mmCIF file of C-alpha atoms in Angstrom:
data_model
loop_
_atom_site.group_PDB
_atom_site.id
_atom_site.type_symbol
_atom_site.label_atom_id
_atom_site.label_comp_id
_atom_site.label_asym_id
_atom_site.label_seq_id
_atom_site.Cartn_x
_atom_site.Cartn_y
_atom_site.Cartn_z
ATOM 1 C CA MET A 1 104.606 119.846 99.933
ATOM 2 C CA HIS A 2 105.755 116.561 101.448
ATOM 3 C CA GLU A 3 108.276 116.517 104.268
ATOM 4 C CA LEU A 4 110.496 113.833 102.704
ATOM 5 C CA ARG A 5 114.094 114.623 103.466
ATOM 6 C CA ASP A 6 116.303 111.692 104.301
ATOM 7 C CA GLY A 7 115.351 108.783 102.033
ATOM 8 C CA LYS A 8 113.826 106.799 104.892
ATOM 9 C CA ALA A 9 110.227 105.657 105.002
ATOM 10 C CA ASP A 10 109.617 106.810 108.569
ATOM 11 C CA GLU A 11 108.082 110.169 107.601
ATOM 12 C CA ALA A 12 104.318 110.394 108.153
ATOM 13 C CA ASP A 13 103.512 110.969 104.458
ATOM 14 C CA TRP A 14 104.833 107.516 103.480
ATOM 15 C CA ALA A 15 102.274 105.842 105.758
ATOM 16 C CA LYS A 16 99.532 107.413 103.615
ATOM 17 C CA ALA A 17 100.939 106.108 100.319
ATOM 18 C CA LEU A 18 99.413 102.855 99.089
ATOM 19 C CA PRO A 19 102.020 100.085 98.850
ATOM 20 C CA ILE A 20 102.749 98.448 95.506
ATOM 21 C CA LYS A 21 103.472 94.818 96.347
ATOM 22 C CA SER A 22 102.916 92.949 93.119
ATOM 23 C CA PHE A 23 105.579 93.602 90.532
ATOM 24 C CA GLY A 24 108.264 91.632 88.782
ATOM 25 C CA ALA A 25 110.130 91.281 85.525
ATOM 26 C CA PHE A 26 107.375 91.985 82.996
ATOM 27 C CA TRP A 27 109.328 90.441 80.104
ATOM 28 C CA SER A 28 109.711 87.076 81.842
ATOM 29 C CA GLY A 29 106.611 86.959 84.009
ATOM 30 C CA GLN A 30 108.791 86.106 87.023
ATOM 31 C CA GLN A 31 107.840 87.401 90.429
ATOM 32 C CA PRO A 32 110.397 88.304 93.091
ATOM 33 C CA LYS A 33 111.568 85.461 95.327
ATOM 34 C CA MET A 34 111.379 87.707 98.389
ATOM 35 C CA PRO A 35 108.630 90.210 99.323
ATOM 36 C CA HIS A 36 109.093 93.589 97.640
ATOM 37 C CA GLU A 37 107.310 96.860 98.254
ATOM 38 C CA ALA A 38 107.371 100.295 96.653
ATOM 39 C CA ARG A 39 105.510 103.516 97.351
ATOM 40 C CA ILE A 40 105.105 106.661 95.260
ATOM 41 C CA LEU A 41 104.133 110.164 96.366
ATOM 42 C CA TRP A 42 104.024 113.450 94.493
ATOM 43 C CA ASP A 43 103.275 117.092 94.941
ATOM 44 C CA ASP A 44 103.367 120.171 92.678
ATOM 45 C CA ASP A 45 107.166 120.205 92.672
ATOM 46 C CA ALA A 46 108.397 116.615 92.529
ATOM 47 C CA MET A 47 107.682 112.899 92.548
ATOM 48 C CA TYR A 48 109.132 110.693 95.282
ATOM 49 C CA TYR A 49 109.510 106.939 95.410
ATOM 50 C CA TYR A 50 110.562 104.540 98.096
ATOM 51 C CA ALA A 51 111.269 100.860 97.582
ATOM 52 C CA GLU A 52 112.303 97.942 99.754
ATOM 53 C CA LEU A 53 113.805 95.278 97.513
ATOM 54 C CA PRO A 54 115.577 92.610 99.552
ATOM 55 C CA ASP A 55 117.774 90.144 97.712
ATOM 56 C CA LYS A 56 120.129 87.427 98.930
ATOM 57 C CA TYR A 57 122.586 87.893 96.060
ATOM 58 C CA LEU A 58 122.779 91.074 93.991
ATOM 59 C CA THR A 59 124.017 90.798 90.423
ATOM 60 C CA ALA A 60 125.037 93.508 88.006
ATOM 61 C CA PHE A 61 125.910 93.466 84.326
ATOM 62 C CA GLY A 62 127.845 96.055 82.394
ATOM 63 C CA THR A 63 130.302 98.763 83.242
ATOM 64 C CA LYS A 64 129.651 101.198 80.402
ATOM 65 C CA ARG A 65 126.829 103.557 79.488
ATOM 66 C CA ASN A 66 123.748 101.948 77.877
ATOM 67 C CA GLU A 67 124.809 98.364 78.522
ATOM 68 C CA THR A 68 122.349 95.561 79.310
ATOM 69 C CA LEU A 69 121.833 96.439 82.962
ATOM 70 C CA TRP A 70 118.354 94.876 82.995
ATOM 71 C CA PHE A 71 119.906 91.382 83.022
ATOM 72 C CA GLY A 72 121.008 92.061 86.603
ATOM 73 C CA ASP A 73 119.129 93.242 89.667
ATOM 74 C CA VAL A 74 117.601 96.608 88.820
ATOM 75 C CA PHE A 75 114.668 98.763 89.868
ATOM 76 C CA GLU A 76 113.302 100.992 87.133
ATOM 77 C CA LEU A 77 110.450 103.449 86.884
ATOM 78 C CA PHE A 78 108.796 103.871 83.486
ATOM 79 C CA PHE A 79 106.460 106.740 82.728
ATOM 80 C CA LYS A 80 104.011 107.087 79.880
#
């Protein structure tokens, strides 16, 4: 089991996870304007992710359930 407790990437296990540095809005083909990085770890009990997503100006759309949040600044994980 991983010793990931506080949501910070200073635990030793995160150093072993390969960084994902190339991702953007797949529907527009746009890449982030600032460097982004995410890491994913898992064990028999859970999956963990960590992301650093700097942005100079955060935007959000919608205030109700199932609104068009993806038009703003979002980070989503999709599983198949």
